[in-house]
GROMACS .gro file of C-alpha atoms in nm:
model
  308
    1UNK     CA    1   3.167   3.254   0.270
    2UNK     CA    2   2.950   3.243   0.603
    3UNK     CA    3   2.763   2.932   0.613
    4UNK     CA    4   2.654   3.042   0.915
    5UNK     CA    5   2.394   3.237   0.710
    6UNK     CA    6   2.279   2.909   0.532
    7UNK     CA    7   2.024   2.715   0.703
    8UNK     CA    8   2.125   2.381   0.764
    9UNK     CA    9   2.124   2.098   0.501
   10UNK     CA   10   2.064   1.844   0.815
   11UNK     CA   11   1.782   1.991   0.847
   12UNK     CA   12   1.651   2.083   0.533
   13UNK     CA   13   1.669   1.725   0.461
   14UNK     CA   14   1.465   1.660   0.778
   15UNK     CA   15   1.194   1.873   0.641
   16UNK     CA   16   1.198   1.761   0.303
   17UNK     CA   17   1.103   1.407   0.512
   18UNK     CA   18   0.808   1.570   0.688
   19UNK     CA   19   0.683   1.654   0.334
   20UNK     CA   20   0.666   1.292   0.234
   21UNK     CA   21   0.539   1.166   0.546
   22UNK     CA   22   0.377   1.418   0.725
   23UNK     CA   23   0.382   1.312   1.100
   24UNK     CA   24   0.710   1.396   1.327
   25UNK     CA   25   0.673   1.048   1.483
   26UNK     CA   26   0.767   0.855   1.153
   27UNK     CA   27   1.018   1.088   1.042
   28UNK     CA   28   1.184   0.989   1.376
   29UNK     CA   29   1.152   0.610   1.286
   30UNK     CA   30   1.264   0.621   0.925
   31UNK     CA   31   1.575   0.886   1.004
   32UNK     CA   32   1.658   0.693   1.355
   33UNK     CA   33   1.608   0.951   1.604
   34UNK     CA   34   1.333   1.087   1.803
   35UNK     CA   35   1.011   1.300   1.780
   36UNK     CA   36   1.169   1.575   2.027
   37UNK     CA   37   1.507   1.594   1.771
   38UNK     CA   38   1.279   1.627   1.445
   39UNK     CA   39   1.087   1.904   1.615
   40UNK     CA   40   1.380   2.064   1.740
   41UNK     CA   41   1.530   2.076   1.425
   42UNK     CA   42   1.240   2.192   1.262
   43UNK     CA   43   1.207   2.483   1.472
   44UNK     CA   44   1.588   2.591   1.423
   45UNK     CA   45   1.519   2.592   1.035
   46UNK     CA   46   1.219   2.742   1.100
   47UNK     CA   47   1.439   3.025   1.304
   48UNK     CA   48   1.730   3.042   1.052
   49UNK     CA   49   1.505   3.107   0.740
   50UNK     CA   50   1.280   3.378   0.933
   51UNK     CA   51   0.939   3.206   0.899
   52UNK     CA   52   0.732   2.926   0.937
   53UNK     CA   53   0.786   2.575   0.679
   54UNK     CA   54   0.467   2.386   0.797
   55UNK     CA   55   0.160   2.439   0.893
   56UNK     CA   56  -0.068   2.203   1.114
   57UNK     CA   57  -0.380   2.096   0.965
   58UNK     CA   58  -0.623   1.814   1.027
   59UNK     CA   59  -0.449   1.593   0.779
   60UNK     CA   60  -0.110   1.645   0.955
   61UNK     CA   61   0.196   1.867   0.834
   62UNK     CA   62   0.109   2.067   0.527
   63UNK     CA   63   0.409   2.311   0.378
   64UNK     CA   64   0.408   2.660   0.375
   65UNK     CA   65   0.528   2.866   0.103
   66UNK     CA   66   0.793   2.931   0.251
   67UNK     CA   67   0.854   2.563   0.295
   68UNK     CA   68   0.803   2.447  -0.047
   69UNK     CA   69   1.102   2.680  -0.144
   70UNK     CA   70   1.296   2.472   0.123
   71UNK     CA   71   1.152   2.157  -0.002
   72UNK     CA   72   1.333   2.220  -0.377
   73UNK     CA   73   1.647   2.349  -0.202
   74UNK     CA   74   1.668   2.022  -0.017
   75UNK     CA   75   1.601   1.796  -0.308
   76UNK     CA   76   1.864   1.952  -0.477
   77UNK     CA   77   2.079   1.853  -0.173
   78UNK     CA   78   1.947   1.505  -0.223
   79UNK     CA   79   2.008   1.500  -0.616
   80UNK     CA   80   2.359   1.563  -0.522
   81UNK     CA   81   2.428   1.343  -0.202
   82UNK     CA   82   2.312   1.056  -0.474
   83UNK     CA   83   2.551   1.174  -0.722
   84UNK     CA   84   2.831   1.156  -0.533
   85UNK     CA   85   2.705   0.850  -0.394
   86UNK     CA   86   2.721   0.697  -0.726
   87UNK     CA   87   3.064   0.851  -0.844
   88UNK     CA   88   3.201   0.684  -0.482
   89UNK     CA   89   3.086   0.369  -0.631
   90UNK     CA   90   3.208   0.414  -0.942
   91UNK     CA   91   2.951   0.545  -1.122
   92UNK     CA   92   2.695   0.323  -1.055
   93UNK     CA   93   2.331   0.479  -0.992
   94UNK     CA   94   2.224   0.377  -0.613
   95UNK     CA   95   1.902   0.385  -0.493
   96UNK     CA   96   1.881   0.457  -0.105
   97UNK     CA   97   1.737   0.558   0.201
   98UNK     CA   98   1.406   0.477   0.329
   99UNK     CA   99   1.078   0.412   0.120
  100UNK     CA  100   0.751   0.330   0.399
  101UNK     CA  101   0.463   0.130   0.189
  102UNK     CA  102   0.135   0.078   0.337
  103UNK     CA  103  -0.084  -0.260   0.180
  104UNK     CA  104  -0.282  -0.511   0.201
  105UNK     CA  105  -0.206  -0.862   0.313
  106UNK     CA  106  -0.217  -0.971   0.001
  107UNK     CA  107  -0.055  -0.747  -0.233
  108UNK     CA  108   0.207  -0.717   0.021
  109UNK     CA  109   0.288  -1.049   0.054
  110UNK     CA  110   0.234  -1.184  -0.318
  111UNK     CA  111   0.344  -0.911  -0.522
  112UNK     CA  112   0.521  -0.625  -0.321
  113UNK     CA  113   0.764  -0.882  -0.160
  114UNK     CA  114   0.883  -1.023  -0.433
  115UNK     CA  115   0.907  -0.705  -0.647
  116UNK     CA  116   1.089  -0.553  -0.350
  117UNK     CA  117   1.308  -0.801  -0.290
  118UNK     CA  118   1.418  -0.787  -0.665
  119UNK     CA  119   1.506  -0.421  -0.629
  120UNK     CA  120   1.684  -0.450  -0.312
  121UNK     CA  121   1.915  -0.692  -0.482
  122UNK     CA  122   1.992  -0.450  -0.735
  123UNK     CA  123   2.018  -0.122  -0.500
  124UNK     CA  124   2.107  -0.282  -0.107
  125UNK     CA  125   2.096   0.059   0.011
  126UNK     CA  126   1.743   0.070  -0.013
  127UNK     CA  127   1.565  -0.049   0.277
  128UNK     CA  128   1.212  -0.058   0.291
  129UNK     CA  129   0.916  -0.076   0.521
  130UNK     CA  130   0.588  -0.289   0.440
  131UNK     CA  131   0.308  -0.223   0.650
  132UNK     CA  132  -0.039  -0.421   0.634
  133UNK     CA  133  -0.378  -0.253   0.654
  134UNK     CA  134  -0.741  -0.325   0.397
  135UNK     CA  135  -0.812   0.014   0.433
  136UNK     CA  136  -0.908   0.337   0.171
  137UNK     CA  137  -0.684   0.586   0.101
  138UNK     CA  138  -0.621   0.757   0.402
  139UNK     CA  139  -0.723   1.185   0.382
  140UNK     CA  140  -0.474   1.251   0.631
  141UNK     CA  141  -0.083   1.262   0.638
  142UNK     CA  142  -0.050   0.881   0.635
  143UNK     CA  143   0.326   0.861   0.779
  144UNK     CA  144   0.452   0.630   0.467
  145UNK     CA  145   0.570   0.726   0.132
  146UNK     CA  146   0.345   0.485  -0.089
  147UNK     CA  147  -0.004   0.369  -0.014
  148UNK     CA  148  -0.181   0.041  -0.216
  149UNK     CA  149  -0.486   0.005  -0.153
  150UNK     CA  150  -0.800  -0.190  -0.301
  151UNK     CA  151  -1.142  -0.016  -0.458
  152UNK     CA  152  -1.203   0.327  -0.579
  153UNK     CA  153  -0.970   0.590  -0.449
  154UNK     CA  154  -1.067   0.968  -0.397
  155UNK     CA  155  -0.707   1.095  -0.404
  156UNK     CA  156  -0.718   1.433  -0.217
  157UNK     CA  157  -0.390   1.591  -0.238
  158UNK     CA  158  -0.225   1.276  -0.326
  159UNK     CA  159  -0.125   1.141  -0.725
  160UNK     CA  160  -0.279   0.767  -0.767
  161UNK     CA  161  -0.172   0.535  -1.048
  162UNK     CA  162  -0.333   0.240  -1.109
  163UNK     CA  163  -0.161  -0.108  -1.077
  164UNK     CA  164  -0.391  -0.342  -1.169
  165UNK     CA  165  -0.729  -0.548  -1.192
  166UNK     CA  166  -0.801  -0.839  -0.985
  167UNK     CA  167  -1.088  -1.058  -0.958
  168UNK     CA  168  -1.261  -1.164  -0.676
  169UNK     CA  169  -1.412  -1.510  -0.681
  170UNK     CA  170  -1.645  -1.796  -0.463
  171UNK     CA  171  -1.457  -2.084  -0.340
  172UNK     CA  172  -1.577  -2.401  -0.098
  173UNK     CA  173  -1.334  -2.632   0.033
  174UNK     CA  174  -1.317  -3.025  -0.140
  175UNK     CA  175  -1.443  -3.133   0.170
  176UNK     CA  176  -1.661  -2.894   0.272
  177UNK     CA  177  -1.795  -2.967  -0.078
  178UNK     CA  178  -1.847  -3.356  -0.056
  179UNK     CA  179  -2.042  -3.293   0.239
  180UNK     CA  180  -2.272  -2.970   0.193
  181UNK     CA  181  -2.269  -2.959  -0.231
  182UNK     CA  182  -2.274  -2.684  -0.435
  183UNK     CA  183  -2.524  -2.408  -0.426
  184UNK     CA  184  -2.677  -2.382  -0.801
  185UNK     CA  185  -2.771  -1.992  -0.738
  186UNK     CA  186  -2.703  -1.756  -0.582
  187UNK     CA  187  -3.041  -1.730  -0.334
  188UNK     CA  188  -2.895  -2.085  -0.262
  189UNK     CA  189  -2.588  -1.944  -0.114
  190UNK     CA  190  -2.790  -1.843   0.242
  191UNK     CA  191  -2.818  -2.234   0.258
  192UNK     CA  192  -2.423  -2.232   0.349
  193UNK     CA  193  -2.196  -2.113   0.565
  194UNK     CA  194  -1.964  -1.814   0.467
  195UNK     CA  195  -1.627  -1.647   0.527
  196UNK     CA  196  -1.589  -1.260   0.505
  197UNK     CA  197  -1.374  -0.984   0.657
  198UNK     CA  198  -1.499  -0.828   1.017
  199UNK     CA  199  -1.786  -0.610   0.906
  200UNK     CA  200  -1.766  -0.370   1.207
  201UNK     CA  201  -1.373  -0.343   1.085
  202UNK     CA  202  -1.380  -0.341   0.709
  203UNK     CA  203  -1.345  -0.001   0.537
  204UNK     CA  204  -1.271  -0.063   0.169
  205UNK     CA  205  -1.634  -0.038   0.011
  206UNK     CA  206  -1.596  -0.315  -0.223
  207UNK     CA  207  -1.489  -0.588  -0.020
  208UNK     CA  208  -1.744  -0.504   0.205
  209UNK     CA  209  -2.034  -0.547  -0.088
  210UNK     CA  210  -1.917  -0.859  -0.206
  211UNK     CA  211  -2.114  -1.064   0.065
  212UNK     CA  212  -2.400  -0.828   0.102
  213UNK     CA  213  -2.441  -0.883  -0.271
  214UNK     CA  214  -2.471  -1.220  -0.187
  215UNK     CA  215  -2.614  -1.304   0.122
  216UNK     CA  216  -2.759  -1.052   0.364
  217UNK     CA  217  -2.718  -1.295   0.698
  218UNK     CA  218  -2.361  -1.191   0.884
  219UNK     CA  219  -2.061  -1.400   0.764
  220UNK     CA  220  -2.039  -1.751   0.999
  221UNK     CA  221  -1.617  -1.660   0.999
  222UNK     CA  222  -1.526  -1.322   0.996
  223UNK     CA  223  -1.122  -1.228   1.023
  224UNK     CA  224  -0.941  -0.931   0.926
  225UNK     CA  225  -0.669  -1.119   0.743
  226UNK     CA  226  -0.728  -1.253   0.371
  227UNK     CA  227  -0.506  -1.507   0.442
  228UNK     CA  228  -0.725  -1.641   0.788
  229UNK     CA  229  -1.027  -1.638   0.542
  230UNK     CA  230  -0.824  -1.859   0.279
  231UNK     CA  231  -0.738  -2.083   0.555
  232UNK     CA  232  -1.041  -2.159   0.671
  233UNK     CA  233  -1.198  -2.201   0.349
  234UNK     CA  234  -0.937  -2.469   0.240
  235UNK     CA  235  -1.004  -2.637   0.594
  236UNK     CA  236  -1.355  -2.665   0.502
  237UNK     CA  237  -1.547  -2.387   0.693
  238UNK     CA  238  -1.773  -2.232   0.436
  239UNK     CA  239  -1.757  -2.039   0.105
  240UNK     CA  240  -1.560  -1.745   0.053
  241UNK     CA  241  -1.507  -1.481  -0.172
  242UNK     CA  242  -1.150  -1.462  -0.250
  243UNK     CA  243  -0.882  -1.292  -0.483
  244UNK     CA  244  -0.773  -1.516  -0.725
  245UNK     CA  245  -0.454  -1.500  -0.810
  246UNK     CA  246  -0.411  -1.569  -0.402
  247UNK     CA  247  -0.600  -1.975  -0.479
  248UNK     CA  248  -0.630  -2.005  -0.817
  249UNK     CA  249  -0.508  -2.360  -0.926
  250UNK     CA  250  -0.443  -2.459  -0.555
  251UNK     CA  251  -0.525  -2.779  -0.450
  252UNK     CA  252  -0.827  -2.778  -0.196
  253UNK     CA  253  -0.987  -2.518  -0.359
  254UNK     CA  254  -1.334  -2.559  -0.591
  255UNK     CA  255  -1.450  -2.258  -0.756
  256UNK     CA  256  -1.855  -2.172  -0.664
  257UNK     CA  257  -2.088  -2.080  -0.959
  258UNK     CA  258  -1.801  -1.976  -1.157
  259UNK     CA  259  -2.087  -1.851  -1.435
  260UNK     CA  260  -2.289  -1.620  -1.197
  261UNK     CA  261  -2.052  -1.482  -0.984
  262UNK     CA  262  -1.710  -1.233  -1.018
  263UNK     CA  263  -1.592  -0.916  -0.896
  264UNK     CA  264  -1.320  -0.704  -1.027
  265UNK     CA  265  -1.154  -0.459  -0.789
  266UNK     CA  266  -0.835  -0.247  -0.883
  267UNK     CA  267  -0.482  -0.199  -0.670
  268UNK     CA  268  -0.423   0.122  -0.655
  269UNK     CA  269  -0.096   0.289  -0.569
  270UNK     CA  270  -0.121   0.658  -0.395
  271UNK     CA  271   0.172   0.881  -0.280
  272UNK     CA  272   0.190   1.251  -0.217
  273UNK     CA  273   0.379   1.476  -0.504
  274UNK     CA  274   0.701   1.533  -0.290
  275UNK     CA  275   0.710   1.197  -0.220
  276UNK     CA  276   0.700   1.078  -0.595
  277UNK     CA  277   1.038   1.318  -0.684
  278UNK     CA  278   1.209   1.049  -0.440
  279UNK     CA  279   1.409   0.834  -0.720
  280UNK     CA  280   1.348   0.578  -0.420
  281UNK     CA  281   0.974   0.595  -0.403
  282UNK     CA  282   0.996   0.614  -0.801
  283UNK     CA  283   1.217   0.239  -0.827
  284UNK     CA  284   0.970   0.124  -0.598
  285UNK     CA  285   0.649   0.217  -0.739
  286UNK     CA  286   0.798   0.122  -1.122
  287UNK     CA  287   0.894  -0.253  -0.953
  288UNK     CA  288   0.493  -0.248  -0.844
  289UNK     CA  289   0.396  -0.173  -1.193
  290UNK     CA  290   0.656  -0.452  -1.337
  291UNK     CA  291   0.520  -0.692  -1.101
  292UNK     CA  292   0.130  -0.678  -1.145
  293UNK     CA  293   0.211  -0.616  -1.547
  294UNK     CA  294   0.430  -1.015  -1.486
  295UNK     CA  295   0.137  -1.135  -1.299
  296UNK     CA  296  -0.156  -1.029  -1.493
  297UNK     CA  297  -0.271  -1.333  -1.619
  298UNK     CA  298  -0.269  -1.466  -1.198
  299UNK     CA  299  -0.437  -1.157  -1.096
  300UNK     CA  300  -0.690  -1.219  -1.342
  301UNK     CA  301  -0.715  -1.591  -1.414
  302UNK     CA  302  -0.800  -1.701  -1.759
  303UNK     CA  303  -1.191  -1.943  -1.794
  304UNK     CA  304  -1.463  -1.855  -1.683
  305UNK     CA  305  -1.422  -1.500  -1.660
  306UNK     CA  306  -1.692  -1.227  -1.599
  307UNK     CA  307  -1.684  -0.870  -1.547
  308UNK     CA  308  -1.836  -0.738  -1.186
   0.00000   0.00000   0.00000
């Protein structure tokens, strides 16, 4: 047989990583190698199968036709690397490679960690990435495997599963309390000061409405970080508008006109079709829907609870 005639799996497995992430530059970081090597490579395949397997567009790497038909030949490679994998280890099923998650503070922190950390003990091969950003659903070739993000999602050429509801809720500091009071309406709320995300920074729709709703002067403390915002609240800065299950039943923390005011916003999880026939961006997505279904009653906190 001439496997000269084959094009190679090496790189067939290269492309099938473009697919899921869509930019050269973090292919190169989650294979360890460089930009220059995954283009290289990509060109040789291109060369030994006679045609093009991407395309450029303004979203990043799309396959060609061609490609796709690469793309199954690969995962077939893949299917069978992990089968041998798991008859070298006696027959256990191991989940590896590299799985790149994009999410918020904190999901990331108070949910993905934990839920990752579980599955890592079960599968050490996996290694994982966790990258913070409060953004929407990024249009464009993303360079990770699984997005979360917060608010409505318009999913483009991605598949989007929903995670779970959250609530949003007003909190003042004990302190800040004992010396300012609590507002008894809302119109009372311009009377204090308030903690928010950086307008000029903020792209997720919902978070950004929850103070306008509100209050229309700018935010006194403004930080990109939930966890700044929950910081200064508890040190007694001003009111903000929090997730829940990130306070709830902390000491510090007094809830502001629990009967007038709640949001509900959604976690959403968002990864592109070759992504989700990884079995590693599978495990990891099912440990994010194990996780938020465990903490459903923190994510939404029983008393006193509204709908948006």
């Amino acid at each position: 047989m001439d496997f000269k005639r084959f094009p190679s799996p090496d790189d067939l497995l290269i492309l099938l990583t473009v697919a899921r992430l869509g930019r050269f530059t973090a292919v190169a970081d989650a294979l360890e190698t460089t930009h220059t090597t995954v283009s290289r490579r990509i060109l040789a395949l291109d060369k030994q199968m006679g045609g093009r397997t991407l395309e450029r567009t303004p979203q990043g790497w799309e396959l060609t036709e061609l490609g796709r038909a690469a793309v199954a030949a690969a995962e077939g490679i893949e299917k069978s690397l992990h089968s041998l994998t798991a008859g070298l280890r006696e027959g256990v099923d191991v989940i590896s490679g590299v799985v790149r998650v994009s999410t918020s503070d904190g999901f990331g922190a108070l949910i993905a960690a934990p839920a990752l950390a579980r599955l890592q003990k079960k599968h050490p091969s996996l290694r994982v990435e966790l990258l913070s950003a409060t953004r929407r659903l990024s249009q464009n070739r993303s360079g990770v495997d699984i997005e979360v993000v917060a608010g409505s999602v318009e999913a483009g050429k991605s598949e989007t599963m929903l995670l779970s509801d959250y609530a949003l809720r007003l909190y003042a500091g004990t302190e800040y309390v004992n010396e300012y009071g609590l507002p008894e309406t809302v119109a009372e709320l311009a009377n204090h000061r308030f903690i928010s995300y950086v307008e000029s920074t903020l792209q997720v729709a919902e978070l950004a409405l929850q103070r306008g709703s509100l209050t229309t002067d700018p935010a006194q403390f403004q930080s990109t970080s939930v966890f700044a915002q929950i910081e200064a609240v508890r040190a007694n800065g001003g009111i903000g508008m929090l997730p829940a299950f990130m306070v709830h039943g902390q000491e510090g923390f007094i809830r502001v006109l629990p009967d007038d005011v709640e949001q509900v916003v959604q976690f959403w999880a968002a990864a592109r079709t070759e992504s989700l026939r990884s079995p590693a961006v599978q495990a990891v997505v099912t440990a994010f829907l194990q996780e938020t279904h465990r903490l459903q009653g923190q994510l939404l906190p029983s008393g006193q609870r509204q709908s948006s």
